[in-house]
Coordinates of C-alpha atoms and ligand atoms in Angstrom, one line a residue:
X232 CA -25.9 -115.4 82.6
X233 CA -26.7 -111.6 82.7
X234 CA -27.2 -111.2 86.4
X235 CA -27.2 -107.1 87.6
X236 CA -27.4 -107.0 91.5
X237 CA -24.1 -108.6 92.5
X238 CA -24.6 -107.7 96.2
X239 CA -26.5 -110.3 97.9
X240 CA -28.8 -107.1 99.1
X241 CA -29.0 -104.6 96.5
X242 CA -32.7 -104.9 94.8
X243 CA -33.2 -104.2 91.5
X244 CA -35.9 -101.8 90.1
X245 CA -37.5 -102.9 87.0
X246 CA -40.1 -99.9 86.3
X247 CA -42.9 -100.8 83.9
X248 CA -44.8 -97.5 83.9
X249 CA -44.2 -97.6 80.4
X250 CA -45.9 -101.2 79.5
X251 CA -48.1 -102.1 82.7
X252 CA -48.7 -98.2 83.8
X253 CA -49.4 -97.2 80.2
X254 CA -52.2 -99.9 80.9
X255 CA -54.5 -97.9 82.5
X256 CA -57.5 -96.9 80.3
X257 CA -56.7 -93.1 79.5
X258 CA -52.9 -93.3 80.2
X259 CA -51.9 -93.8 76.8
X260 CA -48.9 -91.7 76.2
X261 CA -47.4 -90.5 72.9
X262 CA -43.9 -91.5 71.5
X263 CA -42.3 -88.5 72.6
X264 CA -43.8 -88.4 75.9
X265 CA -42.3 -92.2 76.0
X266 CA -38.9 -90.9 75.5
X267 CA -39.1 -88.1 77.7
X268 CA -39.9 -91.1 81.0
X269 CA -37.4 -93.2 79.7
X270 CA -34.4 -90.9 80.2
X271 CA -35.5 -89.8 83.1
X272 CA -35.6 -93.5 84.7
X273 CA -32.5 -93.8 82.9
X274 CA -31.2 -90.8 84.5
X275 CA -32.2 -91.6 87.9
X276 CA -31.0 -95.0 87.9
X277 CA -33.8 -97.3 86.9
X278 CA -31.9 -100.6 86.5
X279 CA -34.6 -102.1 83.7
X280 CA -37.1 -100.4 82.0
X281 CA -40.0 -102.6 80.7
X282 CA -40.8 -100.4 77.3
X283 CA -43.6 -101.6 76.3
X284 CA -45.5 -105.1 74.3
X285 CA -44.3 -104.5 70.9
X286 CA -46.1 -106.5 69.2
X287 CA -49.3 -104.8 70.5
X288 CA -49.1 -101.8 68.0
X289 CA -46.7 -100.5 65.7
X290 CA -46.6 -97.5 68.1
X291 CA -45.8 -99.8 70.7
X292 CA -43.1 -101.4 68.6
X293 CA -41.6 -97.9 67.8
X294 CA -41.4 -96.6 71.2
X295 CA -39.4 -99.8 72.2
X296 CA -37.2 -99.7 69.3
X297 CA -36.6 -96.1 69.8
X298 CA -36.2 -96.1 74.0
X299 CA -34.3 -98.8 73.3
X300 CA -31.5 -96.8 71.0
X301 CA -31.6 -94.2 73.6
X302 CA -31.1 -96.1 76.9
X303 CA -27.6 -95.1 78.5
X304 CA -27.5 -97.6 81.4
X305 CA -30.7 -99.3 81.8
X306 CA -31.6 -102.8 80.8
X307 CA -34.4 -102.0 77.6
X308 CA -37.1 -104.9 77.8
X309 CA -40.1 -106.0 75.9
X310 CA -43.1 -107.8 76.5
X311 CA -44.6 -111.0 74.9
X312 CA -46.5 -113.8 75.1
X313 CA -45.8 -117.6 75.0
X314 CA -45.6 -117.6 71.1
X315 CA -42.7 -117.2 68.9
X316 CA -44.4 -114.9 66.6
X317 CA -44.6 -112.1 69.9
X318 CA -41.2 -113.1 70.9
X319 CA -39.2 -112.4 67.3
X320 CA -41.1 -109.0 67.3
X321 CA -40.1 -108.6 71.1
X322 CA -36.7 -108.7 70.0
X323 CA -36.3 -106.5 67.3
X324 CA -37.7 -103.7 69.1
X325 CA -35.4 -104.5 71.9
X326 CA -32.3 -105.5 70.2
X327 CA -30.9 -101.9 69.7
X328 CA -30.4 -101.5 73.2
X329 CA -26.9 -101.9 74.8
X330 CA -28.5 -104.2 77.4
X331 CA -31.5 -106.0 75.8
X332 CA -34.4 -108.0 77.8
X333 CA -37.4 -110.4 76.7
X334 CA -39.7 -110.8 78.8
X335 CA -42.3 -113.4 78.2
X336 CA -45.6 -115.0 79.9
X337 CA -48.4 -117.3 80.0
X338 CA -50.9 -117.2 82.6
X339 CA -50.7 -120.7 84.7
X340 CA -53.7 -120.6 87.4
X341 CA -56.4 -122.9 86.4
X342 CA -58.6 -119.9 85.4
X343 CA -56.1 -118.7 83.2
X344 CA -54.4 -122.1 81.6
X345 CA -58.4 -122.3 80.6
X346 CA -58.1 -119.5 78.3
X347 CA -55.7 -121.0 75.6
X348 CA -57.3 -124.1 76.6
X349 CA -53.8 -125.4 77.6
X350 CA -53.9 -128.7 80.0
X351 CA -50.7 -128.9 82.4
X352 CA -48.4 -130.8 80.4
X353 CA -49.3 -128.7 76.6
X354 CA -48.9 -125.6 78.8
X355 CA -45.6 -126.9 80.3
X356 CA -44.1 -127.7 77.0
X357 CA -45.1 -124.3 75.6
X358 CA -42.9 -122.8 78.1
X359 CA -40.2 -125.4 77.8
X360 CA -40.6 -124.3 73.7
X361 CA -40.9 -120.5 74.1
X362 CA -38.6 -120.0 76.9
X363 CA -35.9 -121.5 74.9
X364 CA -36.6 -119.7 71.8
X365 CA -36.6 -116.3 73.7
X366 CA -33.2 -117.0 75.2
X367 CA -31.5 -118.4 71.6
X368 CA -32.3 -114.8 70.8
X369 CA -31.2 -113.0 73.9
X370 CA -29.1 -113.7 76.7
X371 CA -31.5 -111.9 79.3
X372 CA -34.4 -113.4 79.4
X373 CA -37.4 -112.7 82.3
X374 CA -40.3 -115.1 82.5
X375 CA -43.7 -114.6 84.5
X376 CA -46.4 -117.3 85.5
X377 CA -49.5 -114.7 85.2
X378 CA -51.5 -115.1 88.2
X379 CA -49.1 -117.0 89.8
X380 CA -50.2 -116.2 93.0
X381 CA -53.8 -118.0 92.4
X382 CA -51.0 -121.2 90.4
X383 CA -51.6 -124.4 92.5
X384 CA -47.9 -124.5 94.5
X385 CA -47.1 -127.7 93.0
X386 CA -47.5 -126.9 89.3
X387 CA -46.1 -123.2 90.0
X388 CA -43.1 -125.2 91.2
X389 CA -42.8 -127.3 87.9
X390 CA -42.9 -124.3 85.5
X391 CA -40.5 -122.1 87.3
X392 CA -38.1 -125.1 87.0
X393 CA -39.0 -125.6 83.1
X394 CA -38.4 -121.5 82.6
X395 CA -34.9 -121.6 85.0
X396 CA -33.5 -125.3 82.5
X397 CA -34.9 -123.4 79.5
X398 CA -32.8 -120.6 80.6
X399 CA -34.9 -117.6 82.0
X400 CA -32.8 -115.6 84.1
X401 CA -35.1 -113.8 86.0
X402 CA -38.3 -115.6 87.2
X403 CA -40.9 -113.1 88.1
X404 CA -44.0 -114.0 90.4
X405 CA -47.0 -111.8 89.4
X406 CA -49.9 -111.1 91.9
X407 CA -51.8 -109.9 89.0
X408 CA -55.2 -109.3 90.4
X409 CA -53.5 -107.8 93.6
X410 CA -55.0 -110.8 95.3
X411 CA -52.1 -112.1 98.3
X412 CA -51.3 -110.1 101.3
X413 CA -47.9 -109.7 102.7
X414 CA -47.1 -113.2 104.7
X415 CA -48.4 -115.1 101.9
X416 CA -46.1 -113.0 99.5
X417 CA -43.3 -113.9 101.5
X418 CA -44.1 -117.6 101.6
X419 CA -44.7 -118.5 98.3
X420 CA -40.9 -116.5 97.1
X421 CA -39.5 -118.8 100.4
X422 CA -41.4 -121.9 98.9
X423 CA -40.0 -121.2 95.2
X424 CA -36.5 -120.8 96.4
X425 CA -36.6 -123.8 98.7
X426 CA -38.6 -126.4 96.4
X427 CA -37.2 -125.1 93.1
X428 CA -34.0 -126.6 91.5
X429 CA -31.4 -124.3 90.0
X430 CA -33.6 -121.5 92.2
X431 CA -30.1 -120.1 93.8
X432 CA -28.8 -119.6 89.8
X433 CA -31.6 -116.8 88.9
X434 CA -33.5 -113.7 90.4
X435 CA -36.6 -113.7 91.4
X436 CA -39.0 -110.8 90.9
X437 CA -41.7 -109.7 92.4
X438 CA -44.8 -108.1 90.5
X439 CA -47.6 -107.0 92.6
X440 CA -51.3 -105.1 91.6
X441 CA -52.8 -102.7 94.3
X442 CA -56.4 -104.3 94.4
X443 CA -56.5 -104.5 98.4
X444 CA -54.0 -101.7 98.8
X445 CA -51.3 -103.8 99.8
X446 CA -49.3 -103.8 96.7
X447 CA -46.2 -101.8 98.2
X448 CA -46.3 -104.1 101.5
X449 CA -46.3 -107.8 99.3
X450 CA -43.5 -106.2 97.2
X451 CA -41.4 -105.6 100.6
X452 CA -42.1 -108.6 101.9
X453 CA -41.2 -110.7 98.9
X454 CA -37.7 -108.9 99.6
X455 CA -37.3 -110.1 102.5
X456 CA -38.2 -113.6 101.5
X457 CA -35.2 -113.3 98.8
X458 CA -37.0 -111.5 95.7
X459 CA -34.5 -109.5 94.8
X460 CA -36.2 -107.5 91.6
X461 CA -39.3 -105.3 92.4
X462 CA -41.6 -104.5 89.4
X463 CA -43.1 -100.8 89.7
X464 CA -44.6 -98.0 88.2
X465 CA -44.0 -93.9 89.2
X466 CA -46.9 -92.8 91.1
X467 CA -48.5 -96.6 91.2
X468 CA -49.8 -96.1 87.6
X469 CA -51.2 -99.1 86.0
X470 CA -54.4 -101.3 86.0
X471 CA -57.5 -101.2 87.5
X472 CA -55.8 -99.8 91.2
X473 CA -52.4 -100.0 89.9
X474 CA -48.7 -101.4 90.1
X475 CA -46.7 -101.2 93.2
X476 CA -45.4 -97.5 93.5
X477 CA -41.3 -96.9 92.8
X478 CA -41.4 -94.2 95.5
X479 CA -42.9 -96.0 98.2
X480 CA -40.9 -98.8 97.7
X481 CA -37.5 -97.1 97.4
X482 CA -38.4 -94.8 99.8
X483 CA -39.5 -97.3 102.7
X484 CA -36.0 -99.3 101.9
X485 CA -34.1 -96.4 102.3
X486 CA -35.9 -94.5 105.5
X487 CA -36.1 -98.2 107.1
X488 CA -33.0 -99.7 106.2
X489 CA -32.5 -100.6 110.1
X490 CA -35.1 -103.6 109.5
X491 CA -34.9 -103.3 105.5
X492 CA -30.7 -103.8 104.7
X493 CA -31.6 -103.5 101.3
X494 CA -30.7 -100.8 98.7
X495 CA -31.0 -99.8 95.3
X496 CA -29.2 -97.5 92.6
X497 CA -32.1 -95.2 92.5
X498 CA -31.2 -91.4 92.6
X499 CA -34.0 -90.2 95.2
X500 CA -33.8 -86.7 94.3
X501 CA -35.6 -87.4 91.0
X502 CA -38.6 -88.6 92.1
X503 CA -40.6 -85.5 92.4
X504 CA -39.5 -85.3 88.7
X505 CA -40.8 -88.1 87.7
X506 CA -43.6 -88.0 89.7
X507 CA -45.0 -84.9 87.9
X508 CA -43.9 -86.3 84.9
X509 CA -45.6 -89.3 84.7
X510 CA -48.8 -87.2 86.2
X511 CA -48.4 -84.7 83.1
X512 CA -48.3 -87.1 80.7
X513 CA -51.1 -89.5 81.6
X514 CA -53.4 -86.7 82.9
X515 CA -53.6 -89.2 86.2
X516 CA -53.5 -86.7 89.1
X517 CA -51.5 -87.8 92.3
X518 CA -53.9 -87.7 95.1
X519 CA -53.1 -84.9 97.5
X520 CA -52.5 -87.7 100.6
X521 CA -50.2 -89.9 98.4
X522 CA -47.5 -91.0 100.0
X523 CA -43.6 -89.8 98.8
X524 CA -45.4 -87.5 96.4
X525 CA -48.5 -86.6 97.4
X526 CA -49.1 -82.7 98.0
X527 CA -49.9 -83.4 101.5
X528 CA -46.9 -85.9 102.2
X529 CA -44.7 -83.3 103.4
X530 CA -46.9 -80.5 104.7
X531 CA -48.1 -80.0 108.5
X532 CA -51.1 -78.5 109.7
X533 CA -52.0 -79.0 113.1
X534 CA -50.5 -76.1 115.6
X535 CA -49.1 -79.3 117.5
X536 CA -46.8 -80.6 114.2
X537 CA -46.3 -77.4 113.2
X538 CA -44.8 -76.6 116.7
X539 CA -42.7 -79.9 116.8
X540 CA -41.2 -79.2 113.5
X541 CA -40.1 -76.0 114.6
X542 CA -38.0 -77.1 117.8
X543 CA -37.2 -80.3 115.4
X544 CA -38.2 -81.7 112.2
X545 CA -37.5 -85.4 113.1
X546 CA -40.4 -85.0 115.5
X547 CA -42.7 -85.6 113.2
X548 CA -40.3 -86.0 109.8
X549 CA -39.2 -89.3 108.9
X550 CA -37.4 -88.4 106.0
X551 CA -36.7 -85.0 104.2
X552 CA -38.5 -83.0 101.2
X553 CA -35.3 -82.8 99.6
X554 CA -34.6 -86.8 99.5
X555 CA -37.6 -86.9 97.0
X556 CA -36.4 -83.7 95.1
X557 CA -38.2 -81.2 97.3
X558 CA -36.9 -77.8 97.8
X559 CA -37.8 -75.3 100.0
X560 CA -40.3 -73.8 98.6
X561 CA -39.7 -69.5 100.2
X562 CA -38.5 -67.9 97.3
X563 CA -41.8 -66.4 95.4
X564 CA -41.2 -65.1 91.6
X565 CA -42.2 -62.4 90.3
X566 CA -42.1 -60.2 87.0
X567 CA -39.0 -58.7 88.1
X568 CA -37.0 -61.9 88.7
X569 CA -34.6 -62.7 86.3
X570 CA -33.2 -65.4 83.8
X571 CA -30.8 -66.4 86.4
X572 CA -33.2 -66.4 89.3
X573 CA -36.0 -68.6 87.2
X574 CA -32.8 -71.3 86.3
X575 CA -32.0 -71.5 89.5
X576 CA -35.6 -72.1 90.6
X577 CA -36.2 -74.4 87.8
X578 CA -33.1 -76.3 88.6
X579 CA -34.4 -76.8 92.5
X580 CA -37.4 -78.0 91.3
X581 CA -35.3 -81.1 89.1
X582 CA -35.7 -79.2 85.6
X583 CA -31.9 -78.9 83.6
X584 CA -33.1 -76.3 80.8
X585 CA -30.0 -76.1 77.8
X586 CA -30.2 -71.7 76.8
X587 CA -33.1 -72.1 73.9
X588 CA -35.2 -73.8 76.5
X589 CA -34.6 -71.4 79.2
X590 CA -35.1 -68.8 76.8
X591 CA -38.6 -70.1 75.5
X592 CA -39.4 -70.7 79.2
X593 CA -38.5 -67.0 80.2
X594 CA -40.8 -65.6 77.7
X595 CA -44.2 -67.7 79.1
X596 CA -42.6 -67.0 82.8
X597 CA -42.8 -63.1 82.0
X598 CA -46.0 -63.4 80.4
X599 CA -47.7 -65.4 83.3
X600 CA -45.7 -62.7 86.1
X601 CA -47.5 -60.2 83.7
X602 CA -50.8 -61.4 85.1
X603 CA -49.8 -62.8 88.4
X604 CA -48.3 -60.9 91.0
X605 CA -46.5 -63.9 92.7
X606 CA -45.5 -66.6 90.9
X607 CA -45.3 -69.8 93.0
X608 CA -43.1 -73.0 92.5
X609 CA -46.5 -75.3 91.7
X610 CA -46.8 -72.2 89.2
X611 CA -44.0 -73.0 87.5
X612 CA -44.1 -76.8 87.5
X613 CA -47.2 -76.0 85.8
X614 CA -45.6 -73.7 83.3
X615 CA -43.1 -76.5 82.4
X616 CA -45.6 -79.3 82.6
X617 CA -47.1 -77.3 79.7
X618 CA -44.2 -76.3 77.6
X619 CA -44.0 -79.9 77.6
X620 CA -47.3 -80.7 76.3
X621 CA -47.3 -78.7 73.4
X622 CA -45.3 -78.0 71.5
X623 CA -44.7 -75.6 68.4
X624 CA -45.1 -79.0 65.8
X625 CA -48.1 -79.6 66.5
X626 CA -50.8 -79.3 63.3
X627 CA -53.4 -77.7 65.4
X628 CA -52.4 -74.5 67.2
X629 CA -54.8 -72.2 69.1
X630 CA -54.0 -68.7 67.9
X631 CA -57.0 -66.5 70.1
X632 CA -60.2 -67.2 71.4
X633 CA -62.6 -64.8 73.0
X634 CA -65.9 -65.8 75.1
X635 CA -68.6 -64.0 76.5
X636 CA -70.1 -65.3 79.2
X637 CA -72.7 -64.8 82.1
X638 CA -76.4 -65.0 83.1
X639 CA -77.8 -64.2 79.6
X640 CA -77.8 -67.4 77.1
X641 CA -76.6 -68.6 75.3
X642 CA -72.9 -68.0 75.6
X643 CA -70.6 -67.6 72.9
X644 CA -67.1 -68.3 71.8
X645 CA -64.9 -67.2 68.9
X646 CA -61.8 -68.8 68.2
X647 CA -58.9 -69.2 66.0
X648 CA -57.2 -71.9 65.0
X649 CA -54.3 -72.7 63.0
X650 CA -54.7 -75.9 61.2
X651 CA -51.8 -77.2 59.8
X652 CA -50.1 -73.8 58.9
X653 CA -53.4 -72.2 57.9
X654 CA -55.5 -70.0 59.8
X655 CA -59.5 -70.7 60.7
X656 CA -61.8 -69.2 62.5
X657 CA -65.0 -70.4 64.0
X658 CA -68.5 -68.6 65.6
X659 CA -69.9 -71.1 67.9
X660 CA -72.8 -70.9 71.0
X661 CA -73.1 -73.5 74.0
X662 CA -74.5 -74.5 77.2
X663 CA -71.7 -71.9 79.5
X664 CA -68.5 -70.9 77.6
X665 CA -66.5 -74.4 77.6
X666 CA -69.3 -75.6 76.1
X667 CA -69.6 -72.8 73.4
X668 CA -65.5 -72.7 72.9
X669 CA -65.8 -76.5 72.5
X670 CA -68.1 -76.2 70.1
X671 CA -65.9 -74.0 67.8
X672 CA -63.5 -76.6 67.9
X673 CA -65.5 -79.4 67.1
X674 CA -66.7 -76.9 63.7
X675 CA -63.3 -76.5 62.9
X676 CA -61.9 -80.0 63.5
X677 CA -64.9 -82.7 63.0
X678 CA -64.2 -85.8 64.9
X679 CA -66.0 -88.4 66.3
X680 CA -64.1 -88.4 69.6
X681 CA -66.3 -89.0 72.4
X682 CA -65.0 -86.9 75.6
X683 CA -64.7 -88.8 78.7
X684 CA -63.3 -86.6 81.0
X685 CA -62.8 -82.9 81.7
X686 CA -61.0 -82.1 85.2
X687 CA -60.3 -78.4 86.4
X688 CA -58.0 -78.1 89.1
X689 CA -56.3 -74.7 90.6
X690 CA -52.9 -74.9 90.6
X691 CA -52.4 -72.5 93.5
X692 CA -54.9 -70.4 96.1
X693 CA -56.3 -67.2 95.3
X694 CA -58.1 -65.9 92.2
X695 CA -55.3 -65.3 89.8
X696 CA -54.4 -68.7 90.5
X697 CA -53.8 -70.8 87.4
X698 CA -56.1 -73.3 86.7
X699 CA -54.9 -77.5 85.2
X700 CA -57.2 -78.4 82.7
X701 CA -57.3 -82.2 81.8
X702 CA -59.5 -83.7 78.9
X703 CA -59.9 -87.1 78.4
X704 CA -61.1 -88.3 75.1
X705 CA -61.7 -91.8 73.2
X706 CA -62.7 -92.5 69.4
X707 CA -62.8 -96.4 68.3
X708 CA -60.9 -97.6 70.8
X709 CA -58.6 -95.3 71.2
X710 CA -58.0 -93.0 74.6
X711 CA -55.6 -89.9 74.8
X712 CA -55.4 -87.5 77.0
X713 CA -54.6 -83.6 77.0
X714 CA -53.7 -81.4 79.3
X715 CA -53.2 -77.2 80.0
X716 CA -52.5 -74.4 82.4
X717 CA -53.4 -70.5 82.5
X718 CA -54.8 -68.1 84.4
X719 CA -58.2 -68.4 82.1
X720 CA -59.7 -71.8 82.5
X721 CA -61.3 -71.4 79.3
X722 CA -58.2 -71.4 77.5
X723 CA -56.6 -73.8 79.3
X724 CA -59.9 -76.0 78.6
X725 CA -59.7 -75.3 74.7
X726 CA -55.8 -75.7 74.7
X727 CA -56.1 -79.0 76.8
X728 CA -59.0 -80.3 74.3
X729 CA -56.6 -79.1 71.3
X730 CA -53.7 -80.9 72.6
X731 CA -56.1 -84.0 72.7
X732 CA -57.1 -83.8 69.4
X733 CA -53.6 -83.7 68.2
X734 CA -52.5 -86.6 70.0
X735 CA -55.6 -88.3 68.6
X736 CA -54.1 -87.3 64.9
X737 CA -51.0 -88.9 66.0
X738 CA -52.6 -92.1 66.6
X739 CA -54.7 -92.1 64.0
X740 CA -51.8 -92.0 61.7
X741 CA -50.3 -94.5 63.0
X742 CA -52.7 -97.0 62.8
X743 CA -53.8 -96.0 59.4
X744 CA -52.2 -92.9 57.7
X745 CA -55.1 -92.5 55.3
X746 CA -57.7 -91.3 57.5
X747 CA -55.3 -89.1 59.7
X748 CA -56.8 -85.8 58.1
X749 CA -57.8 -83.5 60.3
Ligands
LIG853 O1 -49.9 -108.4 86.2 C1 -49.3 -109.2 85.5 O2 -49.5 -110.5 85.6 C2 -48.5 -108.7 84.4 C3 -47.7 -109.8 83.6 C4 -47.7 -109.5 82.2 C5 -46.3 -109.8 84.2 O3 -48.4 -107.6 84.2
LIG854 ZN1 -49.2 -106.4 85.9

């Protein structure tokens, strides 16, 4: 049996940003940006990482496959339902991987076992059938009664034993509509351990939905009742109100070890990182009083805080910016700071640049200090959250735009585009100048996309500041986001819709390459 956590206390983490965080409407995230989360879990010691439901999409299949050939350390594992066509597809996505999972479901409350139309018996021999089948393929093998927290106890008990004698090794309890609250959590992993037999030969796992805000609470407290995998997401992403949140969880086991002996392999220092990361990419901002990563989780106001902190930053610390990967934040850039000076700021803020990298980084940082006296560190996450966004492949490439704007109508905007390697240009009017520069996109690139969303936030204070630009769009079905930073909002807003639209080609492509013209 492939069991990871040896130590009668160590608790796994099985992230699943990438499968249930991906979830989210608008959080769909490209291939690339796939990869680019999966090392970093990898890197900051993620024990499994749940890739994605192959089966769902080829995309989804490819993203597995691929994070899956990639994966140093972590445990690569798929998603699928209680049917051997779902499983078979599971595992050739996940089979490149050094250390392969399946991870299959069916939901077993009543609501749910009305759905396939399954009685108890037909539903218990389709586990009994699929379970098996999963593990002839692969010697890891997860399996999760959806809803199991609305499962009558009695029949929850009888499937968990059918999974453990078809050979799942992990049995994972999903709260899937956040429903339970921390005691009951705790009882029903105490129940499943006592009642169940062979209970003491598996692990079970704990998988818990943010509904009443109490995912992060029933996760810790089905650790204490001998759960000993947590399933989580960076910054809580996932559906409806979310997954239980890595941070919080890692982070509450770690500052209150005294009453929580429990530890993971999870590099702290990264989380930050991630945290922005995963923010980037799903164009999901953190709120400011989130806690671990919030903007607000570390800072101090009041004049009494402030003044504890001073004489002693336990007063009102219970753990340190730099356990979560944040530096001190004193040293302001500026267009006189050098290479060496932005690597070593970079590297404080949890970015490793190779030279190329640093050097394409340098050039944007000098052009940014060109038009901002100081160049703060939320600056230059920005900057990098950017170069990451866009990138010099992509067919459509903003080349210049210029807008005038004010109190006479309408407002205009010209713009340039490259499309593909070629150059076109656009004369459009609008309802204030996003409008208008929108509007010369939309004559240079027709599409149907509908737009859902468009955020502005600043990046810093002050009227230089930069602003964040996110745009949510959708067309049949399909949601991406897109995402940019400068000084001028309008650019960022046409460089944020542009980066949409490409996306949007990429998954047009991929679901049928004939109509992927731009
Ligand atoms: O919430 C849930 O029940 C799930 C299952 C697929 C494990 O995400
Ligand atoms: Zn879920």
């Amino acid at each position: 049996m492939t069991q990871i956590a040896d130590d009668k206390n160590r608790v796994v983490i099985f992230d699943t940003t990438l499968r249930d965080g991906e979830q989210s409407p608008g959080a769909t995230m490209t291939l690339g940006e796939k990869l680019q989360i999966a090392t970093l879990l990898d890197e900051m010691g993620v024990d499994i990482i749940e890739a994605g439901f192959p089966i769902a999409s080829e995309g989804d299949f490819e993203a597995v496959s691929e994070i899956a050939k990639l994966a140093k350390d972590a445990v690569i594992c798929g998603l699928a339902r209680a049917n051997f066509k779902d499983i078979d597809r599971c595992w050739e996505a996940v089979k490149h991987a050094k250390k392969p999972r399946i991870h299959t479901f069916i939901g077993t409350s009543p609501l749910h076992r009305a759905i396939p139309n399954l009685d108890m018996d037909q539903m218990a021999e389709r586990i009994h059938e699929t379970v098996t089948h999963a593990r002839n393929l692969c010697d890891n093998v997860q399996w999760s009664p959806m809803d199991a927290t609305r499962t009558e106890h009695d029949y929850l008990c009888r499937v968990v034993e059918i999974a453990i004698k078809a050979g799942a090794t992990t049995i994972n309890i999903p709260d899937t509509v956040g429903y339970t609250a921390p005691r009951e959590s705790a009882d029903l992993i105490r129940m499943l351990v006592e009642r169940v037999p062979g209970a003491d030969k598996i692990t079970f796992a704990t998988h818990c939905h943010n509904d009443l805000g109490m995912a992060t609470a029933n996760a810790l407290a089905a650790v204490e009742a001998g759960a000993r995998q947590i399933e989580c997401t960076i910054n809580g992403l996932g559906e409806r109100a979310g997954n239980t949140a890595l941070e919080e969880v890692v982070m509450a086991m770690r500052v209150r070890n005294d009453i929580m002996p429990y530890n993971t392999r999870i590099d702290t220092t990264k989380i930050m990182q991630a945290s922005r990361l995963v923010s980037t990419v799903s164009g999901f901002p953190v709120q400011f009083n989130k806690a671990i990563v919030g903007k607000n989780a570390f800072a101090h106001e009041s004049g009494i805080h402030q003044d504890g902190m001073l004489k002693n930053v336990e007063t009102f610390e219970i753990m340190r910016p730099e356990d979560v990967g944040l530096t001190e934040t004193n040293l302001v850039m500026g267009k006189h700071s050098g290479r060496a000076a932005l690597r070593s700021k970079l590297e404080n803020l949890g970015y490793q640049l190779g030279d190329n990298q640093l050097n394409d980084v340098f050039v944007r940082f000098k052009e940014l200090a060109d038009r901002k006296k100081e160049v703060y560190d939320d600056d230059l996450i920005a900057l990098m959250q950017d170069t990451g966004t866009h990138s010099a492949h992509d067919r459509i490439q903003v080349k210049s735009l210029q807008v005038v704007s004010g109190t006479q109508s309408p407002q205009t905007a010209d713009l340039v585009l490259s499309i593909d390697g070629e150059d076109h240009s656009a004369h459009a009017t609008g309802d204030g100048p996003v409008d208008a520069a929108f509007n010369a996109v939309k004559a240079l690139v027709e599409h149907e996309a509908r737009l859902q969303l468009y955020q502005v936030h600043a990046v810093t204070e002050g009227t230089d500041a930069q602003a964040t630009v996110t745009v949510r769009m959708e067309e049949a079905g399909k949601i991406v986001t897109g995402q940019s930073s400068d000084t001028d909002t309008i650019v960022a807003s046409v460089r944020a819709y542009v980066n949409a639209l490409n996306k949007l080609m990429v998954r047009r492509l991929k679901t049928a390459p004939q109509a992927a013209a731009v």
